[in-house]
Coordinates of C-alpha atoms in Angstrom, one line a residue:
Chain A
M202 CA 35.5 12.1 -11.0
S203 CA 37.5 9.1 -12.1
G204 CA 36.4 5.7 -13.4
R205 CA 32.8 4.7 -14.2
C206 CA 30.0 6.0 -12.1
V207 CA 27.2 3.7 -11.0
I208 CA 25.2 6.9 -10.5
R209 CA 26.1 10.2 -12.1
V210 CA 24.2 13.3 -11.2
E211 CA 25.0 16.2 -13.5
H212 CA 23.9 19.8 -13.0
V213 CA 20.6 18.8 -11.4
W214 CA 18.1 21.5 -10.5
T215 CA 14.7 20.6 -9.0
C216 CA 11.8 23.0 -8.5
F217 CA 8.3 22.3 -7.2
G218 CA 6.5 25.2 -8.6
E219 CA 8.1 28.3 -7.2
H220 CA 9.9 26.3 -4.5
L221 CA 13.6 25.6 -5.3
V222 CA 14.8 22.3 -3.9
H223 CA 18.1 21.6 -5.7
Q224 CA 20.5 24.0 -7.4
D225 CA 23.2 22.5 -9.6
I226 CA 23.9 19.2 -7.9
N227 CA 26.8 17.1 -9.2
L228 CA 27.7 13.7 -7.9
C229 CA 29.4 10.5 -9.0
L230 CA 29.1 7.3 -7.1
E231 CA 31.6 4.6 -8.0
P232 CA 31.0 0.8 -7.8
G233 CA 31.1 -0.5 -4.2
D234 CA 30.7 3.0 -2.6
I235 CA 28.4 3.5 0.4
L236 CA 27.2 7.0 0.1
G237 CA 25.7 8.7 3.2
L238 CA 23.4 11.6 2.1
V239 CA 23.0 14.0 5.0
G240 CA 21.3 17.3 5.4
V241 CA 18.7 19.1 7.4
S242 CA 15.0 18.1 7.1
G243 CA 13.6 19.6 4.0
S244 CA 16.9 19.9 2.3
G245 CA 15.8 17.5 -0.5
K246 CA 17.6 14.3 0.4
T247 CA 14.7 12.1 -0.3
T248 CA 13.8 14.1 -3.4
L249 CA 17.3 13.5 -4.8
M250 CA 17.1 9.8 -3.9
R251 CA 13.7 9.5 -5.7
E252 CA 15.2 11.2 -8.7
M253 CA 18.0 8.6 -8.7
I254 CA 15.4 5.8 -8.5
G255 CA 13.4 7.4 -11.4
L256 CA 10.3 8.1 -9.3
L257 CA 10.8 11.9 -9.9
T258 CA 12.3 13.8 -12.8
P259 CA 14.6 16.7 -12.1
S260 CA 13.6 20.1 -13.6
R261 CA 17.0 20.5 -15.2
G262 CA 20.1 18.4 -15.5
E263 CA 20.7 14.7 -16.0
I264 CA 20.9 11.6 -13.8
S265 CA 22.5 8.5 -15.2
V266 CA 22.4 5.1 -13.6
F267 CA 24.8 2.4 -14.9
D268 CA 25.7 4.9 -17.6
V269 CA 22.0 5.0 -18.8
P270 CA 20.5 8.6 -18.7
L271 CA 17.1 8.4 -16.9
S272 CA 15.5 11.1 -19.0
G273 CA 14.0 9.6 -22.1
I274 CA 14.7 6.0 -21.1
S275 CA 12.5 3.4 -22.8
V276 CA 10.0 1.5 -20.7
E277 CA 11.8 -1.7 -21.3
N278 CA 15.2 -0.3 -20.1
R279 CA 13.5 1.3 -17.1
Q280 CA 12.2 -2.1 -16.1
R281 CA 15.6 -3.7 -16.6
L282 CA 17.2 -0.9 -14.6
R283 CA 14.7 -1.2 -11.8
S284 CA 15.3 -4.9 -11.5
R285 CA 18.9 -4.0 -10.5
F286 CA 17.8 -1.6 -7.7
G287 CA 16.8 -2.6 -4.2
V288 CA 15.0 0.1 -2.3
L289 CA 14.4 0.2 1.4
F290 CA 11.8 2.9 2.2
Q291 CA 11.8 4.7 5.5
G292 CA 8.8 2.9 6.9
G293 CA 9.6 -0.4 5.3
A294 CA 6.7 -0.2 2.8
L295 CA 5.9 -3.8 3.2
F296 CA 2.6 -4.8 1.6
S297 CA 0.3 -5.0 4.5
A298 CA -2.1 -7.5 2.9
L299 CA 0.8 -10.0 2.3
N300 CA 2.8 -12.0 4.9
V301 CA 6.6 -11.6 5.1
F302 CA 7.2 -14.6 2.8
D303 CA 4.9 -13.2 0.1
N304 CA 6.4 -9.8 0.5
I305 CA 9.9 -11.0 -0.1
A306 CA 8.8 -13.3 -2.9
F307 CA 6.8 -10.6 -4.6
P308 CA 9.6 -9.2 -6.8
L309 CA 10.6 -12.7 -8.0
R310 CA 7.0 -13.5 -8.9
E311 CA 6.7 -10.2 -10.8
L312 CA 9.9 -11.2 -12.7
R313 CA 8.2 -14.5 -13.6
F314 CA 11.0 -16.4 -11.8
P315 CA 10.4 -20.1 -12.6
G316 CA 9.4 -22.6 -9.9
A317 CA 7.6 -22.2 -6.6
L318 CA 10.2 -24.3 -4.9
L319 CA 13.1 -22.2 -6.1
I320 CA 11.3 -19.1 -5.0
E321 CA 10.8 -20.6 -1.6
Q322 CA 14.5 -21.5 -1.4
L323 CA 15.6 -18.0 -2.4
V324 CA 13.3 -16.4 0.1
C325 CA 14.6 -18.7 2.8
M326 CA 18.1 -17.7 1.8
K327 CA 17.3 -14.0 2.1
L328 CA 15.6 -14.6 5.5
A329 CA 18.9 -16.2 6.6
M330 CA 20.9 -13.3 5.3
V331 CA 18.8 -10.7 7.2
R332 CA 18.7 -13.0 10.2
L333 CA 15.0 -13.6 10.3
E334 CA 13.6 -17.0 11.3
A335 CA 11.3 -19.4 9.4
K336 CA 8.4 -18.7 11.8
D337 CA 8.7 -14.9 11.0
A338 CA 8.0 -15.7 7.3
M339 CA 4.4 -16.5 7.9
R340 CA 3.7 -13.4 10.0
M341 CA 1.9 -10.3 8.7
P342 CA 3.8 -7.0 8.7
A343 CA 1.4 -5.6 11.4
E344 CA 2.7 -8.3 13.7
L345 CA 6.3 -7.4 13.4
S346 CA 8.5 -5.1 15.5
G347 CA 10.1 -2.1 13.9
G348 CA 13.5 -3.8 13.5
M349 CA 11.9 -6.9 12.0
V350 CA 10.0 -4.8 9.5
K351 CA 13.2 -3.2 8.4
R352 CA 14.9 -6.6 8.1
A353 CA 12.0 -8.0 6.1
A354 CA 12.0 -4.9 3.9
L355 CA 15.8 -5.3 3.4
A356 CA 15.3 -8.9 2.4
R357 CA 12.7 -7.8 -0.2
A358 CA 15.1 -5.2 -1.4
L359 CA 17.9 -7.8 -1.8
I360 CA 15.8 -10.6 -3.3
L361 CA 16.7 -9.6 -6.9
E362 CA 20.4 -9.5 -6.1
P363 CA 20.6 -5.8 -6.8
D364 CA 23.8 -4.0 -7.8
L365 CA 22.5 -0.8 -6.2
L366 CA 20.8 -0.4 -2.9
F367 CA 18.9 2.7 -1.8
L368 CA 18.2 3.0 2.0
D369 CA 16.0 5.8 3.2
E370 CA 16.8 6.5 6.9
P371 CA 17.4 2.8 7.6
T372 CA 17.8 3.2 11.4
S373 CA 15.0 5.7 12.0
G374 CA 12.5 4.4 14.5
L375 CA 14.9 1.8 15.9
D376 CA 16.5 1.8 19.3
P377 CA 20.3 2.3 19.3
L378 CA 21.0 -1.4 19.8
S379 CA 18.7 -2.5 16.9
G380 CA 20.0 0.4 14.8
Q381 CA 23.6 -0.8 15.4
E382 CA 22.6 -4.3 14.6
F383 CA 21.0 -3.2 11.4
V384 CA 24.1 -1.2 10.4
D385 CA 26.3 -4.3 11.1
L386 CA 23.9 -6.3 9.0
V387 CA 24.2 -3.9 6.0
A388 CA 27.9 -3.8 6.4
A389 CA 28.2 -7.6 6.4
L390 CA 25.9 -7.9 3.4
H391 CA 27.9 -5.2 1.5
R392 CA 31.1 -7.2 2.1
E393 CA 29.3 -10.3 0.9
L394 CA 27.3 -9.1 -2.0
G395 CA 29.4 -6.1 -3.0
F396 CA 26.6 -3.8 -4.0
T397 CA 26.7 0.0 -4.1
V398 CA 24.7 1.9 -1.5
V399 CA 23.0 5.3 -1.4
M400 CA 21.8 6.0 2.1
I401 CA 19.9 8.9 3.6
T402 CA 20.7 9.2 7.3
H403 CA 20.7 11.6 10.2
D404 CA 22.7 9.1 12.3
L405 CA 26.3 10.3 12.6
S406 CA 27.6 6.9 13.8
I407 CA 26.5 5.3 10.5
L408 CA 28.7 7.8 8.7
T409 CA 31.7 6.5 10.6
D410 CA 30.8 2.8 10.8
L411 CA 29.5 2.3 7.3
C412 CA 29.8 5.0 4.8
T413 CA 32.8 5.3 2.5
R414 CA 31.5 8.6 1.1
V415 CA 29.5 11.4 2.5
A416 CA 27.5 14.1 0.7
V417 CA 26.0 17.1 2.5
L418 CA 23.0 18.9 1.2
A419 CA 22.4 22.5 2.5
D420 CA 21.1 25.7 1.0
H421 CA 19.8 23.8 -2.0
R422 CA 23.3 22.7 -2.9
L423 CA 25.7 19.9 -2.4
V424 CA 28.0 21.8 -0.1
A425 CA 30.4 18.9 0.6
S426 CA 31.1 15.5 -0.9
G427 CA 33.9 13.0 -0.4
T428 CA 35.3 11.0 2.4
L429 CA 34.2 11.8 5.9
D430 CA 37.5 13.4 6.7
S431 CA 37.4 15.7 3.7
V432 CA 33.8 16.6 4.5
L433 CA 34.8 17.4 8.1
A434 CA 37.4 19.8 6.8
C435 CA 34.7 21.8 4.9
S436 CA 34.2 25.2 6.3
H437 CA 30.5 25.6 5.4
P438 CA 28.5 26.7 8.5
F439 CA 25.9 23.9 8.2
V440 CA 28.7 21.3 8.0
H441 CA 30.3 22.8 11.0
D442 CA 27.0 22.9 13.0
F443 CA 26.0 19.4 11.9
F444 CA 29.3 17.6 12.7
H445 CA 30.9 19.8 15.4
G446 CA 28.4 19.6 18.2
R447 CA 25.6 22.2 18.1
R448 CA 22.4 21.5 20.1
G449 CA 24.2 19.7 22.8
R450 CA 25.7 17.0 20.6
P451 CA 29.2 15.9 21.5
P452 CA 31.9 17.4 19.2
F453 CA 32.6 15.2 16.2
E454 CA 36.3 14.7 15.9
S455 CA 37.8 14.0 12.5
G456 CA 40.0 11.4 14.1
E457 CA 37.0 9.2 14.8
A458 CA 36.4 8.8 11.1
G459 CA 37.7 5.9 9.4
Chain B
M79 CA 32.7 -6.5 -10.9
V80 CA 29.6 -4.5 -11.7
D81 CA 28.0 -5.1 -15.0
F82 CA 27.0 -1.8 -16.6
S83 CA 25.2 -3.4 -19.5
L84 CA 21.4 -3.5 -19.5
A85 CA 21.4 -6.0 -22.4
E86 CA 20.0 -9.5 -21.8
V87 CA 22.6 -11.7 -20.1
E88 CA 23.7 -15.1 -21.5
P89 CA 21.4 -17.8 -20.1
P90 CA 22.9 -20.5 -17.9
T91 CA 23.8 -23.8 -19.7
I92 CA 24.2 -27.4 -18.4
E93 CA 26.2 -29.7 -20.6
V94 CA 26.6 -33.4 -19.7
A95 CA 29.5 -35.2 -21.4
T96 CA 28.1 -38.2 -23.4
G97 CA 29.9 -41.5 -23.6
R98 CA 31.6 -41.2 -20.3
E99 CA 30.3 -42.4 -17.0
N100 CA 30.1 -39.9 -14.1
G101 CA 30.2 -36.7 -16.1
P102 CA 31.7 -34.3 -16.3
V103 CA 28.8 -31.8 -16.0
T104 CA 29.9 -28.5 -17.4
L105 CA 28.1 -25.3 -16.4
G106 CA 28.4 -22.2 -18.4
G107 CA 26.7 -18.9 -19.0
S108 CA 25.3 -16.6 -16.4
W109 CA 24.3 -18.3 -13.2
N110 CA 22.9 -15.2 -11.6
L111 CA 19.3 -14.2 -11.0
R112 CA 19.0 -12.3 -14.3
G113 CA 20.4 -15.2 -16.2
L114 CA 18.2 -17.8 -14.5
C115 CA 15.1 -15.7 -15.3
S116 CA 16.0 -16.0 -19.0
A117 CA 17.0 -19.7 -18.9
S118 CA 15.1 -22.4 -20.8
P119 CA 12.2 -23.8 -18.8
D120 CA 13.8 -27.2 -18.2
W121 CA 17.0 -26.1 -16.6
C122 CA 15.9 -26.8 -13.1
E123 CA 14.9 -30.5 -13.9
K124 CA 18.1 -30.9 -15.8
L125 CA 20.2 -29.6 -12.8
T126 CA 18.3 -31.8 -10.4
A127 CA 18.8 -34.9 -12.6
C128 CA 22.6 -34.2 -12.8
A129 CA 22.9 -33.5 -9.1
K130 CA 21.3 -36.9 -8.3
D131 CA 24.5 -38.6 -9.4
V132 CA 26.7 -38.0 -6.3
S133 CA 29.9 -39.2 -8.0
A134 CA 29.5 -36.9 -11.0
E135 CA 32.4 -34.5 -11.8
W136 CA 31.4 -30.8 -12.0
D137 CA 33.2 -28.1 -14.0
L138 CA 32.1 -24.6 -13.1
R139 CA 35.1 -22.8 -14.7
N140 CA 33.1 -21.6 -17.7
I141 CA 30.5 -19.8 -15.6
G142 CA 30.5 -16.1 -16.6
A143 CA 28.6 -14.6 -13.7
L144 CA 27.6 -16.2 -10.4
D145 CA 25.8 -14.4 -7.6
S146 CA 24.4 -15.6 -4.3
A147 CA 21.1 -16.7 -5.8
G148 CA 22.8 -18.9 -8.4
S149 CA 25.3 -20.3 -5.9
F150 CA 22.5 -21.1 -3.4
I151 CA 20.4 -22.9 -6.0
L152 CA 23.4 -25.0 -7.0
W153 CA 24.2 -25.7 -3.3
Q154 CA 20.7 -26.8 -2.6
A155 CA 20.7 -29.0 -5.7
W156 CA 23.9 -30.7 -4.5
G157 CA 22.2 -31.5 -1.2
A158 CA 23.7 -28.6 0.8
R159 CA 27.3 -29.6 0.2
L160 CA 29.9 -29.3 -2.5
P161 CA 30.3 -32.3 -4.8
E162 CA 33.4 -34.4 -4.2
Q163 CA 34.8 -33.7 -7.7
I164 CA 34.4 -30.0 -8.6
R165 CA 36.5 -27.5 -10.5
L166 CA 35.6 -23.9 -10.0
R167 CA 37.3 -20.5 -10.1
A168 CA 38.8 -19.1 -6.9
E169 CA 36.5 -16.0 -6.8
H170 CA 33.5 -18.3 -6.8
E171 CA 34.7 -20.5 -3.9
A172 CA 33.7 -17.9 -1.3
L173 CA 30.1 -17.8 -2.7
F174 CA 29.7 -21.5 -1.8
S175 CA 31.7 -21.6 1.4
R176 CA 29.3 -19.1 3.0
W177 CA 26.5 -21.6 2.9
E178 CA 28.5 -24.1 5.0
Q179 CA 28.4 -21.8 8.0
R180 CA 25.0 -20.3 7.6
P181 CA 21.9 -22.4 8.4
V182 CA 19.0 -21.5 6.1
P183 CA 15.6 -21.7 7.7
K184 CA 13.1 -24.2 6.3
L185 CA 9.4 -23.2 6.1
Q186 CA 7.1 -25.4 8.0
P187 CA 3.9 -26.2 6.1
A188 CA 0.8 -25.0 7.8
P189 CA -1.1 -27.8 9.5
R190 CA -4.2 -28.7 7.6
R191 CA -7.2 -28.6 9.9
S192 CA -10.4 -30.4 9.1
R193 CA -13.4 -28.0 8.9
P194 CA -16.6 -29.6 9.9
F195 CA -19.8 -28.1 8.3
L196 CA -21.1 -26.6 11.5
I197 CA -18.0 -24.6 12.4
P198 CA -18.3 -22.0 9.6
L199 CA -22.0 -21.7 10.4
H200 CA -21.2 -21.1 14.1
R201 CA -18.5 -18.6 13.1
A202 CA -20.9 -16.7 10.9
L203 CA -23.6 -16.6 13.6
S204 CA -21.1 -15.4 16.2
A205 CA -19.8 -12.7 13.8
F206 CA -23.3 -11.5 13.1
L207 CA -24.1 -11.3 16.8
E208 CA -20.8 -9.5 17.4
H209 CA -21.8 -6.9 14.8
V210 CA -25.3 -6.4 16.3
L211 CA -23.9 -6.0 19.8
E212 CA -21.2 -3.5 18.6
L213 CA -23.8 -1.5 16.7
V214 CA -26.2 -1.4 19.6
S215 CA -23.4 -0.3 21.9
L216 CA -22.4 2.4 19.3
L217 CA -26.1 3.6 19.2
G218 CA -26.1 3.6 23.1
R219 CA -22.9 5.7 23.1
F220 CA -24.5 8.1 20.6
V221 CA -27.5 8.6 22.8
L222 CA -25.3 9.1 25.9
D223 CA -23.2 11.6 23.9
L224 CA -26.4 13.5 22.9
G225 CA -27.4 13.7 26.5
Y226 CA -24.0 15.0 27.5
L227 CA -24.1 17.6 24.7
M228 CA -27.6 18.8 25.9
R229 CA -26.0 19.5 29.3
R230 CA -22.9 21.1 27.8
P231 CA -23.9 22.7 24.5
R232 CA -20.4 24.4 24.3
D233 CA -18.9 21.0 23.5
I234 CA -21.1 20.4 20.4
P235 CA -18.6 19.8 17.6
W236 CA -20.1 22.4 15.3
R237 CA -17.1 22.5 12.9
E238 CA -17.2 18.7 12.2
L239 CA -21.0 18.8 12.0
S240 CA -21.0 21.6 9.5
A241 CA -18.2 20.0 7.4
T242 CA -20.1 16.6 7.3
I243 CA -23.3 18.3 6.3
H244 CA -21.5 20.1 3.5
K245 CA -19.8 16.9 2.3
T246 CA -22.7 14.6 2.5
G247 CA -25.5 17.1 1.6
S248 CA -24.4 20.1 -0.5
Q249 CA -22.0 18.1 -2.6
A250 CA -24.6 15.4 -3.2
L251 CA -27.3 17.7 -4.6
V252 CA -26.4 17.3 -8.3
I253 CA -26.3 13.5 -8.3
T254 CA -29.5 13.0 -6.3
A255 CA -31.4 15.5 -8.5
L256 CA -30.2 13.8 -11.7
V257 CA -31.1 10.3 -10.5
G258 CA -34.4 11.5 -9.1
F259 CA -35.3 13.3 -12.3
L260 CA -34.5 10.3 -14.5
I261 CA -36.3 7.8 -12.3
G262 CA -39.4 10.1 -12.2
T263 CA -39.4 10.4 -16.0
V264 CA -39.0 6.7 -16.6
L265 CA -41.7 5.8 -14.0
S266 CA -44.1 8.3 -15.4
Y267 CA -43.5 7.1 -19.0
L268 CA -44.0 3.4 -18.2
S269 CA -47.1 4.1 -16.0
A270 CA -48.6 6.3 -18.7
L271 CA -48.4 3.5 -21.2
Q272 CA -50.5 1.3 -18.9
L273 CA -52.9 4.0 -17.8
K274 CA -53.7 5.0 -21.4
E275 CA -55.0 1.5 -21.9
F276 CA -57.7 1.9 -19.2
G277 CA -58.4 5.6 -19.9
A278 CA -57.2 6.4 -16.4
Q279 CA -54.6 9.1 -17.4
S280 CA -55.5 11.4 -14.6
Y281 CA -54.3 8.8 -12.0
I282 CA -50.7 9.4 -13.0
V283 CA -50.5 12.1 -10.3
N284 CA -51.7 9.6 -7.6
I285 CA -49.3 6.9 -8.8
L286 CA -46.3 9.1 -9.1
G287 CA -47.0 11.2 -6.1
L288 CA -47.5 8.3 -3.7
S289 CA -44.7 6.2 -4.9
I290 CA -42.1 9.0 -5.1
I291 CA -43.0 10.8 -1.9
R292 CA -43.6 7.8 0.2
E293 CA -41.1 5.2 -1.2
L294 CA -38.8 6.1 -4.1
G295 CA -37.6 9.4 -2.9
P296 CA -36.4 8.2 0.5
M297 CA -35.0 4.9 -0.9
L298 CA -33.1 6.6 -3.8
S299 CA -31.6 9.2 -1.6
A300 CA -30.7 6.7 1.1
I301 CA -29.0 4.3 -1.4
L302 CA -27.1 7.2 -3.0
V303 CA -25.9 8.5 0.4
A304 CA -25.0 5.0 1.6
G305 CA -22.9 4.4 -1.5
R306 CA -21.4 7.9 -1.6
S307 CA -21.1 9.1 2.0
G308 CA -21.2 5.8 3.9
S309 CA -18.2 4.4 2.0
A310 CA -16.3 7.7 2.5
I311 CA -17.0 7.7 6.3
T312 CA -15.8 4.1 6.6
A313 CA -12.7 4.6 4.5
G314 CA -12.0 7.9 6.3
I315 CA -12.1 6.3 9.8
G316 CA -10.1 3.4 8.4
V317 CA -7.3 5.6 7.1
M318 CA -7.2 7.3 10.5
R319 CA -6.6 3.8 12.0
V320 CA -3.8 3.1 9.5
T321 CA -2.1 6.5 10.1
E322 CA -2.6 6.1 13.9
E323 CA -4.7 9.3 14.0
L324 CA -7.3 7.4 16.1
D325 CA -4.6 6.5 18.6
A326 CA -3.5 10.2 18.6
L327 CA -7.1 11.3 19.3
A328 CA -7.4 8.8 22.2
A329 CA -4.0 9.8 23.6
L330 CA -5.2 13.5 23.6
G331 CA -8.2 12.4 25.6
V332 CA -10.6 13.1 22.7
S333 CA -13.6 10.8 22.6
H334 CA -13.9 9.0 19.2
S335 CA -17.7 8.7 19.6
L336 CA -18.1 12.4 20.4
R337 CA -15.7 13.8 17.8
L338 CA -16.1 11.3 15.0
V339 CA -19.3 9.3 15.3
L340 CA -21.8 11.9 16.7
P341 CA -21.2 14.6 14.0
K342 CA -21.5 12.1 11.2
V343 CA -24.7 10.5 12.6
L344 CA -26.3 13.9 13.4
A345 CA -25.3 15.3 10.0
L346 CA -26.8 12.4 8.1
M347 CA -30.0 12.5 10.2
I348 CA -30.3 16.2 9.2
V349 CA -29.1 15.9 5.7
L350 CA -31.0 12.9 4.5
P351 CA -34.6 14.3 5.0
L352 CA -33.5 17.5 3.2
L353 CA -32.0 15.4 0.3
I354 CA -35.3 13.4 0.2
V355 CA -37.3 16.6 -0.3
W356 CA -34.8 17.7 -3.0
T357 CA -35.0 14.2 -4.7
D358 CA -38.8 14.2 -4.4
V359 CA -39.0 17.6 -6.2
A360 CA -36.6 16.5 -8.9
A361 CA -38.5 13.2 -9.5
L362 CA -41.9 14.9 -9.5
I363 CA -40.6 17.4 -12.1
G364 CA -39.3 14.6 -14.2
G365 CA -42.6 12.7 -13.8
A366 CA -44.6 15.8 -14.6
S367 CA -42.5 16.5 -17.7
S368 CA -43.0 13.0 -19.0
A369 CA -46.7 13.2 -18.2
M370 CA -47.0 16.4 -20.2
L371 CA -45.3 14.8 -23.2
T372 CA -47.1 11.4 -23.1
L373 CA -50.5 12.2 -21.6
D374 CA -50.8 15.9 -22.3
I375 CA -51.2 16.8 -18.6
G376 CA -49.7 20.2 -18.0
Y377 CA -47.4 21.2 -15.0
H378 CA -50.2 23.3 -13.5
P379 CA -52.9 20.7 -13.3
F380 CA -50.3 18.1 -12.2
F381 CA -49.1 20.0 -9.2
L382 CA -52.6 21.4 -8.4
K383 CA -53.9 17.8 -8.1
L384 CA -50.9 16.5 -6.1
P385 CA -52.0 17.7 -2.6
N386 CA -55.4 16.1 -3.0
A387 CA -54.0 12.8 -4.5
V388 CA -51.3 12.3 -1.8
P389 CA -52.1 13.0 1.8
V390 CA -49.5 15.2 3.4
V391 CA -48.7 12.5 6.1
N392 CA -46.9 10.6 3.3
F393 CA -44.4 13.5 3.1
T394 CA -43.9 13.3 6.9
I395 CA -43.4 9.6 6.7
G396 CA -40.8 10.2 4.0
L397 CA -39.0 12.7 6.2
A398 CA -39.1 10.3 9.2
K399 CA -37.7 7.6 7.0
G400 CA -34.9 9.9 6.0
S401 CA -33.8 10.5 9.6
V402 CA -33.9 6.8 10.4
F403 CA -32.0 5.8 7.3
G404 CA -29.4 8.5 8.0
L405 CA -29.0 7.1 11.5
C406 CA -28.6 3.6 10.2
I407 CA -26.1 4.5 7.4
A408 CA -23.9 6.7 9.6
L409 CA -23.8 4.2 12.5
I410 CA -23.0 1.3 10.2
A411 CA -20.4 3.3 8.3
C412 CA -18.7 4.3 11.6
H413 CA -19.0 0.7 13.0
F414 CA -17.2 -0.8 10.0
G415 CA -14.7 2.1 9.9
F416 CA -13.6 1.2 13.5
R417 CA -13.2 -2.5 12.6
I418 CA -10.6 -1.7 9.9
E419 CA -7.2 -3.1 10.7
P420 CA -4.0 -1.3 9.7
N421 CA -3.7 -3.0 6.3
T422 CA -4.9 -2.2 2.8
E423 CA -6.9 -5.4 2.3
S424 CA -9.0 -4.7 5.5
L425 CA -9.7 -1.2 4.3
G426 CA -11.3 -2.4 1.0
R427 CA -13.1 -5.3 2.7
E428 CA -14.7 -3.3 5.5
T429 CA -15.7 -0.5 3.1
T430 CA -17.5 -2.9 0.8
R431 CA -19.2 -4.5 3.8
S432 CA -20.2 -1.1 5.1
V433 CA -22.0 -0.2 1.9
V434 CA -23.6 -3.6 1.4
T435 CA -24.8 -3.6 5.0
S436 CA -26.1 0.0 4.9
I437 CA -28.1 -0.6 1.7
T438 CA -29.5 -3.9 3.1
T439 CA -30.4 -2.3 6.4
V440 CA -32.1 0.7 4.6
I441 CA -34.2 -1.8 2.6
L442 CA -35.1 -3.7 5.7
A443 CA -36.0 -0.5 7.6
D444 CA -38.1 0.6 4.7
A445 CA -40.0 -2.7 4.8
L446 CA -40.6 -2.2 8.5
F447 CA -41.9 1.3 7.9
G448 CA -44.2 -0.1 5.2
I449 CA -45.6 -2.6 7.7
V450 CA -46.0 -0.2 10.7
F451 CA -47.6 2.6 8.6
R452 CA -49.7 0.4 6.3
N453 CA -52.9 2.1 7.4
V454 CA -51.5 5.6 7.5
G455 CA -51.6 8.1 4.6
M456 CA -53.2 5.8 2.1
P457 CA -55.9 7.6 0.0

């Protein structure tokens, strides 16, 4: 691990009662990285992400974000830290009682950002960034398609200009075309805004198109972590099954990565 | 460059050179979202005032941090273009140039419509009629389902029925007994004070017996069940709407009315009369206890006199009320549950409406019972 880590996970163990989820997880995410967190369902990807966000506390070990250990962090620092996160939940988690505009403006209003006109301008800017139109701003979340919900949720996640973006299965529930559009959008925004991304995904094409790093969770451990090529070279049976074409998937050649 | 510090950032500054016409306007500090949140309240007006002078010279080289929010706010203040005379650092140029190519949507203000006085009235009436029609159709569906189940008893949803009886009946025993006992005690105590004045202490049994068995027992139980179980039924069906369980049931060919409405209605029609008996007993014990303490009438003479003071038909009327109230509460709770839209606001709104409507309907039905049976069971 060289340089400063935006997120540093050190010897993290997680247990829910008797059930062991994570066993000695270590990870360092450098500024500008796009980390793809992969693993079988139930391997603890979402749990690890929730621990990074500070929604869960690991049973043992330490997670530091921007060099600040999350255990024992003061309420004030936790709030400051959270204002630098953007989180896109799997289902979007838009507030169903608010329209798209109010959903995106919500974090700014909570932060007491001055001026209704400025808030409107910033929301419009984010709408443009995620390629939503003005007429969509006044619609309720229930009236949006799956792809639009994801875009609106991404706009809300980006409204505070985060340095760190968490994406929980961003393309789940989207058709391949919309999924690819969403990946292109995240890639363009990453180039433009330069944030660091942690992304849970089951989509192998995202790993090649978007991720600069891949971490594989299996058997409660982080069995592989690094660039896609280095992960593909890992001999762990799960990595082999996942990337090299079990269950009728076409074989995943390391030459495709890049 | 990622800033690892969590400390407060330097607020943005605007300095206008004095003594020289057309600027320069020097910007410093952090022109990012974190900085703008901690800026002095007048920064926006100051920026707008400076940006009005189109020939002003701008110097942005002292800006420490600039993000897309800060650059966009400056861009908007300049009238969606860069000022003619501007000096800025190379790494900040890209932040402004992106806005040249990207159109930003403008919100259209919602058109203001005049609302004549009669339109809300018409809407309220239409909504009321809609509710009545839907409730009648739900009742009709319930009757049809009952007929269907009589022909096919194997399809009776025993499990749901039993679960609802347990939730709405067994689990409500403590609260109904407590409320009944306390109301009985208070009623007996207050009546005793008045009866003492006229030397008519022995009439406490008549007053308590008739009022509790005929009116208070059924009303108390119904209001408690409407608040407790009616709201739970509405919210439960509403959450099923939000989580698409209703759609899943429909897709599996399972009838909502047969599987969700009928067990709840039947359960409340069975449970409420039983709860009324239970509440009556608790209230009468409370009343008798209070009578013993204030009027020195023992439990034995109190309960010995009760059958003579209150004709048994009052008890039957109380039970009949229970079944009707149960039918009303369950139908109204289910009706509002099915009206819930998949959002949190609707869930709260319809649950409140359900409880208010149930209690109002129970009171109206009680008044109707009072009128219809005005000559029945009175001593």
